[in-house]
mmCIF file of C-alpha atoms in Angstrom:
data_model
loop_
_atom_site.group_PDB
_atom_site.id
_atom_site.type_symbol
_atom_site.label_atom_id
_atom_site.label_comp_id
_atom_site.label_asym_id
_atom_site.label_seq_id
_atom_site.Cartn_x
_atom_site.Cartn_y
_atom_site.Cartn_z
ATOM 1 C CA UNK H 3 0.000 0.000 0.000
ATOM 2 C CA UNK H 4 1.370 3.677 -1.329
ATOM 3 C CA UNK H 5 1.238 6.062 1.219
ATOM 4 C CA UNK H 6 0.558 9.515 -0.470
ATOM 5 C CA UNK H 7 2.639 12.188 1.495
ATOM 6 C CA UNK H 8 2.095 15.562 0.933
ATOM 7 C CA UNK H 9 4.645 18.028 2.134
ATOM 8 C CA UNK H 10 3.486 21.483 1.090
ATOM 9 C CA UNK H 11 2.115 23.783 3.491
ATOM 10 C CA UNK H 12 2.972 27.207 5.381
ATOM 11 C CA UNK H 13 6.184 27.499 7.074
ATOM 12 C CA UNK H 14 6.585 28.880 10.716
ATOM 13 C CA UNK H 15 8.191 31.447 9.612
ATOM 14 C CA UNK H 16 5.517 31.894 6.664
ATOM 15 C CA UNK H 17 2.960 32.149 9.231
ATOM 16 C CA UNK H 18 4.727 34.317 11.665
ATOM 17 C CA UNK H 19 4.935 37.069 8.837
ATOM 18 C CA UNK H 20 1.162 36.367 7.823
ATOM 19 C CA UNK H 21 0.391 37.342 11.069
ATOM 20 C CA UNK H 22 2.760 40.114 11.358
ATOM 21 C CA UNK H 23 1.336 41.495 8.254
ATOM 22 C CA UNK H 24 -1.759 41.335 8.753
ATOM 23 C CA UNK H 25 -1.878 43.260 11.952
ATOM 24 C CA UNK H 26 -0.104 46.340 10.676
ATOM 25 C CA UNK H 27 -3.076 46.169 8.465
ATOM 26 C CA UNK H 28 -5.549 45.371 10.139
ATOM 27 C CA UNK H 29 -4.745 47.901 13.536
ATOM 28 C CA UNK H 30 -4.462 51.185 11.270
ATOM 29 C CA UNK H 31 -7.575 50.005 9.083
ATOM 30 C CA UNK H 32 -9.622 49.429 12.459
ATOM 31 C CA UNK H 33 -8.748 53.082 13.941
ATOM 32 C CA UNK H 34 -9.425 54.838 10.238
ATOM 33 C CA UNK H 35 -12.765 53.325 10.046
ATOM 34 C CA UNK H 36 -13.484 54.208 13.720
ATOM 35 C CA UNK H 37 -12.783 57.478 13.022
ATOM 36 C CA UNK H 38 -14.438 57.737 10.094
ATOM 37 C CA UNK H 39 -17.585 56.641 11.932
ATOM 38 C CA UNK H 40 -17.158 59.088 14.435
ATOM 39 C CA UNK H 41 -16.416 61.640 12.382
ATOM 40 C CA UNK H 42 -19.521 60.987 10.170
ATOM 41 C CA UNK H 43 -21.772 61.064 13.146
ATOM 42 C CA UNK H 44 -20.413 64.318 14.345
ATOM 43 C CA UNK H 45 -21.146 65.673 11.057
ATOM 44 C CA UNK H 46 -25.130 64.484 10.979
ATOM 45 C CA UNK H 47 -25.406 65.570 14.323
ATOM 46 C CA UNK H 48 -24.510 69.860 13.143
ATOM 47 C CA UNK H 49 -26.337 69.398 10.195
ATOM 48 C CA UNK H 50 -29.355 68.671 12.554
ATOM 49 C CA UNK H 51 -28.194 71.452 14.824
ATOM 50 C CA UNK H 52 -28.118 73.670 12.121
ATOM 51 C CA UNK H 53 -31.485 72.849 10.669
ATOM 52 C CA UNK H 54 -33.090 73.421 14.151
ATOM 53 C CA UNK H 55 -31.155 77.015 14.479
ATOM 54 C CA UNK H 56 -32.321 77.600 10.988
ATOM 55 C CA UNK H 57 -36.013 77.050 12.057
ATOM 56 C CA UNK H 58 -36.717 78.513 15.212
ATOM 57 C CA UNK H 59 -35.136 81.822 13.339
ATOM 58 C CA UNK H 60 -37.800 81.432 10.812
ATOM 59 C CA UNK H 61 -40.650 80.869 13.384
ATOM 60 C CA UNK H 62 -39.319 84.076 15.150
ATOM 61 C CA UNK H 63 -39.013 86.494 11.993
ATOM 62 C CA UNK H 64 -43.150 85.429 11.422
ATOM 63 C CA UNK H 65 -44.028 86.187 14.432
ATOM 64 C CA UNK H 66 -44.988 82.715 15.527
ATOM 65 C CA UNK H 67 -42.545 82.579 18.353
ATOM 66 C CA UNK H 68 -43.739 85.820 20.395
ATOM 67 C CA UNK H 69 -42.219 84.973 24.039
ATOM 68 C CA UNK H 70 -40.742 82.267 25.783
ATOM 69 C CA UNK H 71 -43.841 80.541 25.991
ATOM 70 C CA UNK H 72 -43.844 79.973 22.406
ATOM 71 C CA UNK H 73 -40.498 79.009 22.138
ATOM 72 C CA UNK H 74 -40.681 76.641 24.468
ATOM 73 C CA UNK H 75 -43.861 74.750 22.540
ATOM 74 C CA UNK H 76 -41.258 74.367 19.275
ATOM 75 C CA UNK H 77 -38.175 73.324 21.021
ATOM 76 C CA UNK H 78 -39.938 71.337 23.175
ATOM 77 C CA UNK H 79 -39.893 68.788 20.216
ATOM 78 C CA UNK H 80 -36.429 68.983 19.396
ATOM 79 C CA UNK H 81 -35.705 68.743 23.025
ATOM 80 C CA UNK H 82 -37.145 64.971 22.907
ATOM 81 C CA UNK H 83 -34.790 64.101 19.896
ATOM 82 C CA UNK H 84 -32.089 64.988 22.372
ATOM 83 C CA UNK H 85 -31.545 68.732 21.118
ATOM 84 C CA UNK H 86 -31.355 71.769 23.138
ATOM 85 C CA UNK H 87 -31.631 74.948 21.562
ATOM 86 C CA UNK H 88 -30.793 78.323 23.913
ATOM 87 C CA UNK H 89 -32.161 81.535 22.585
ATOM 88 C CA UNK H 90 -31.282 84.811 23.760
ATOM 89 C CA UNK H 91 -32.626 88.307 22.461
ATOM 90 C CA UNK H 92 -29.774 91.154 22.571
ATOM 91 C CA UNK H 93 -32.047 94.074 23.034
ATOM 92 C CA UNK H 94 -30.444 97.553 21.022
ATOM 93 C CA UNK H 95 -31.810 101.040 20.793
ATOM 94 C CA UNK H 96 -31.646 101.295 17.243
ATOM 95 C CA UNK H 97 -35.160 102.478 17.208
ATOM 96 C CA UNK H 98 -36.195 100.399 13.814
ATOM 97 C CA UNK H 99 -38.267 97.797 16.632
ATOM 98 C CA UNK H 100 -35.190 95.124 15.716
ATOM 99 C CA UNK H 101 -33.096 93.063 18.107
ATOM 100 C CA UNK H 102 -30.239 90.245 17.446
ATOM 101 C CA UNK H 103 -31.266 87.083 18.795
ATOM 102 C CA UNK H 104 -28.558 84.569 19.235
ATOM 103 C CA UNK H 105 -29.341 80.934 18.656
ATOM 104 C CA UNK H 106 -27.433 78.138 19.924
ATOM 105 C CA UNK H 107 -27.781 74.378 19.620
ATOM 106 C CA UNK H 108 -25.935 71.564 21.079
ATOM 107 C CA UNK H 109 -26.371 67.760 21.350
ATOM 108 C CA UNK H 110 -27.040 66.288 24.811
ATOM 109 C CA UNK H 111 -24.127 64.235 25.545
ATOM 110 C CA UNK H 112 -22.248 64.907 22.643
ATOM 111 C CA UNK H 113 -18.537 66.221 22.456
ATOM 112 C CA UNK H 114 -19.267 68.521 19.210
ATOM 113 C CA UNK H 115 -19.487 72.423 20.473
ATOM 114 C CA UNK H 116 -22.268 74.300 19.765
ATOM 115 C CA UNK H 117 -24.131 75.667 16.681
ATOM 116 C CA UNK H 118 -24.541 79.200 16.994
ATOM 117 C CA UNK H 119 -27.248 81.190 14.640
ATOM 118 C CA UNK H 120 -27.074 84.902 14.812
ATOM 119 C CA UNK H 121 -30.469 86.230 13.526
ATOM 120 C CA UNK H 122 -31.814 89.997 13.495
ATOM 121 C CA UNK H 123 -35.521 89.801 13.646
ATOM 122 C CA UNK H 124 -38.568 91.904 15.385
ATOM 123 C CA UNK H 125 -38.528 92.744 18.979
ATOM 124 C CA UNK H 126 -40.468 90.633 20.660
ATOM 125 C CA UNK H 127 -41.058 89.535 24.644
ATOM 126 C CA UNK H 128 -38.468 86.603 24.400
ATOM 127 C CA UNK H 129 -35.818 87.401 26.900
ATOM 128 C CA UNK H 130 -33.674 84.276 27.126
ATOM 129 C CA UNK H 131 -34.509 80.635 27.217
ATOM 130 C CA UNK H 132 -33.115 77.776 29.090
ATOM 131 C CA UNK H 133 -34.021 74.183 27.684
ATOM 132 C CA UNK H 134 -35.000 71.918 30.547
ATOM 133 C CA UNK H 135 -32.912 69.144 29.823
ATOM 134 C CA UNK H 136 -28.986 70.533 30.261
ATOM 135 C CA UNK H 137 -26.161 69.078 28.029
ATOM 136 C CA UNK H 138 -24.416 66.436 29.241
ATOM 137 C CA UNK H 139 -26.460 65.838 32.112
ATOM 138 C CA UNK H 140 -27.200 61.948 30.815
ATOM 139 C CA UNK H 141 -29.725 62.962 28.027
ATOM 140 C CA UNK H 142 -32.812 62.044 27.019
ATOM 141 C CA UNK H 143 -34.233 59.252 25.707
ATOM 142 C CA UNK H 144 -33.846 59.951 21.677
ATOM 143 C CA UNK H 145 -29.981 60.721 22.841
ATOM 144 C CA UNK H 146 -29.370 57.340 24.318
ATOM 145 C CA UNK H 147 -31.028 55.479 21.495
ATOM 146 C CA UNK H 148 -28.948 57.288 18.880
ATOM 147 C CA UNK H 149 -25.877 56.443 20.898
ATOM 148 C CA UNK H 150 -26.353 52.728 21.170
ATOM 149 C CA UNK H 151 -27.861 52.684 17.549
ATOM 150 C CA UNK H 152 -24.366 54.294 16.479
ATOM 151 C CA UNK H 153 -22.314 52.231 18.854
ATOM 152 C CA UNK H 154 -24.524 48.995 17.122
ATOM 153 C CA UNK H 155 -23.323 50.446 13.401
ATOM 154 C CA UNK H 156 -20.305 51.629 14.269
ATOM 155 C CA UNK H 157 -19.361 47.861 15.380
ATOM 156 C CA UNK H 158 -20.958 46.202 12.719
ATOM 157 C CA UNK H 159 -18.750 47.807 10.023
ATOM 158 C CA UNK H 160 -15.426 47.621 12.116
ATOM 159 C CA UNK H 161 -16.143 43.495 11.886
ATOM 160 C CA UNK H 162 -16.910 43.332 8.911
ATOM 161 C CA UNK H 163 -14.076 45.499 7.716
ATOM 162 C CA UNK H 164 -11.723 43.622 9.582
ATOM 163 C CA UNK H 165 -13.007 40.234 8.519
ATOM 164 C CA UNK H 166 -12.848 40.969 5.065
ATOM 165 C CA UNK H 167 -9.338 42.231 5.085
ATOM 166 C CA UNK H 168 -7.968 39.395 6.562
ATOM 167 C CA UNK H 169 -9.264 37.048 4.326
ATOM 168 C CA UNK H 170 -8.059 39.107 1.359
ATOM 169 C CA UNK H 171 -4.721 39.272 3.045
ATOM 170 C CA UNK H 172 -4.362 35.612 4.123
ATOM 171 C CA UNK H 173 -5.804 34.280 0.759
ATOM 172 C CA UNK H 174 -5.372 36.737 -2.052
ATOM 173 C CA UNK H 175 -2.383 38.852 -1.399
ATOM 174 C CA UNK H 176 -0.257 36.236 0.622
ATOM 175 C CA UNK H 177 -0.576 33.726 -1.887
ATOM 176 C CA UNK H 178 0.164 36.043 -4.860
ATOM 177 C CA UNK H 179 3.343 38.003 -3.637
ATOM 178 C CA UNK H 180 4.454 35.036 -1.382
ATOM 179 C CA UNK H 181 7.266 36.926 0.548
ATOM 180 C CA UNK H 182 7.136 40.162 -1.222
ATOM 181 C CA UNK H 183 3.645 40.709 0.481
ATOM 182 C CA UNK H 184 5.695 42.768 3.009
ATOM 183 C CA UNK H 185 6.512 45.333 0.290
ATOM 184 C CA UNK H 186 3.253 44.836 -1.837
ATOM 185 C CA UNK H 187 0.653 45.031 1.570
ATOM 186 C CA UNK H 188 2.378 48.536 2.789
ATOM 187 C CA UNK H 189 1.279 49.682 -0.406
ATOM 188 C CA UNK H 190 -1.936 48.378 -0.366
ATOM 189 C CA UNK H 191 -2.496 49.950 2.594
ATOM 190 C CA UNK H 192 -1.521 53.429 1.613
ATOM 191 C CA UNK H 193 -4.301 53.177 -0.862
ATOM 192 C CA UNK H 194 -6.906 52.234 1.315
ATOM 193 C CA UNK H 195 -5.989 54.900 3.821
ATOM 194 C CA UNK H 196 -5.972 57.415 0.742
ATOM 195 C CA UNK H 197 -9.237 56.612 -0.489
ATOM 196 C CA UNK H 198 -10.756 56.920 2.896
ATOM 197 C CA UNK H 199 -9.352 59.795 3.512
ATOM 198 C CA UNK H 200 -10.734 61.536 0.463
ATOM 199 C CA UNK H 201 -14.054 60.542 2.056
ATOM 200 C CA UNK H 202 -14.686 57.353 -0.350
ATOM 201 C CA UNK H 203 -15.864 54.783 2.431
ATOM 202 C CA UNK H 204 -17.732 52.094 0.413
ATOM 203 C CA UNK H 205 -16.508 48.673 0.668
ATOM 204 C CA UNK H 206 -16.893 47.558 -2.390
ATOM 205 C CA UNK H 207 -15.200 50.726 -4.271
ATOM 206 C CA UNK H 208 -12.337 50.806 -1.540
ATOM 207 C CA UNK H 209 -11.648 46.818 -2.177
ATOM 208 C CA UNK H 210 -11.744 47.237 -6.075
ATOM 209 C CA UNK H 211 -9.262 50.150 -6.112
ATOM 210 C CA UNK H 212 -7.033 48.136 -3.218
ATOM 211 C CA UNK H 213 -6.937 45.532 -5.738
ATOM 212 C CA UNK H 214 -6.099 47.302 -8.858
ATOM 213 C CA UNK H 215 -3.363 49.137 -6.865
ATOM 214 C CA UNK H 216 -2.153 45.721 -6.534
ATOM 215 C CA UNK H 217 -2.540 44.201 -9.662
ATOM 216 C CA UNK H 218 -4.685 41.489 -8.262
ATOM 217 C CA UNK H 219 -8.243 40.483 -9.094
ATOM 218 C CA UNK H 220 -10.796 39.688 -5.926
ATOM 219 C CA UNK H 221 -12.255 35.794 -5.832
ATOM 220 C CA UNK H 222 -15.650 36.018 -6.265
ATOM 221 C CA UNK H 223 -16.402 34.999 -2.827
ATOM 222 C CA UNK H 224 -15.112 38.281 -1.540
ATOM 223 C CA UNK H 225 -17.613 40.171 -3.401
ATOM 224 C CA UNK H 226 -19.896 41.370 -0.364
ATOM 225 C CA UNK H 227 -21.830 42.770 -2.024
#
């Protein structure tokens, strides 16, 4: 009876540098993405800020928003989303009936500073108002189910990020470059980072440009999507 022996396989040393290689990848790519998370969070959250601001000016300029009473009936429902809008009326003697209201806007709980919406607009009783919930203070409820809805998202796409670049590493550019990888994944990686940073976050257009910066074409079971 022939025994078949098969003596091809991975080195230790092979495997060592797989693993070497694939966490300078993988580290970097995981803080990037993070950070791009964040960062695109942030950036929702003063767009909102900025659209509230941008509203509570218009309600004042018609005369819908007449004292604090009023006010406090519109941001009341901004206040629930987790918003808190401060108004404050600086009174001047210009004798036209005008004043300068300043309008800020913050997140509860959230690091961001505040939007700030200088409007002139007619005089009216408003004198300055205080939301009820303060920032930081815990939040309300539409704060902490943003947070853990971001916190779910955010950890979604760091797995899956990190999932998919190791199998692209350990099966794709491993097996193609052999030893070389450690020139070929460092720049790899500098195109990833670049395309991120230019804002282009999309798996499937980062992974196609990764691999034509690498001359190498992704198995079809990579294809996620």
């Amino acid at each position: 009876m022939k025994i078949l022996k098969d003596n091809k396989g991975m080195t230790l040393i092979e495997v060592l540098v797989s693993i070497a290689i694939f966490a300078i990848v993988a580290i970097p790519l995981l803080g990037i993405f993070s950070q791009s998370a964040i960062t695109s969070a942030n950036s929702k959250i003063k767009t909102k800020e900025a659209t509230i601001a941008q509203t509570i000016a218009e309600n004042i300029k018609a005369g819908i928003v007449k004292d604090n009473s009023d006010l406090s009936k519109v941001a009341e429902i901004f206040e629930e989303e987790g918003f808190l809008p401060y108004v404050e009326q600086h009174v001047t003697d210009s004798g036209d009936g005008l004043s300068q209201y300043e309008i800020r806007v913050s997140k509860a709980g959230s690091s961001t500073p505040f939007y700030t919406l200088y409007v002139v607009a007619p005089k009216t009783a408003i004198t300055a108002y205080t939301p009820v919930y303060m920032p930081f203070s815990g939040g309300s409820k539409g704060n902490v189910f943003d947070r853990v809805v971001n916190y779910v998202l955010n950890l979604i796409a760091i797995i899956v990020i990190a999932i998919w670049t190791a199998l692209f590493i350990l099966f794709v550019v491993i097996p193609a470059f052999g030893l070389e990888s450690i020139i070929e994944v460092p720049k790899l990686v500098s195109t990833v980072i670049n395309l991120i940073n230019s804002g282009v976050t999309n798996l499937k257009a980062v992974a196609t440009k990764a691999a034509e910066s690498a001359r190498l074409t992704i198995p079809w079971w990579l294809k996620w999507w």
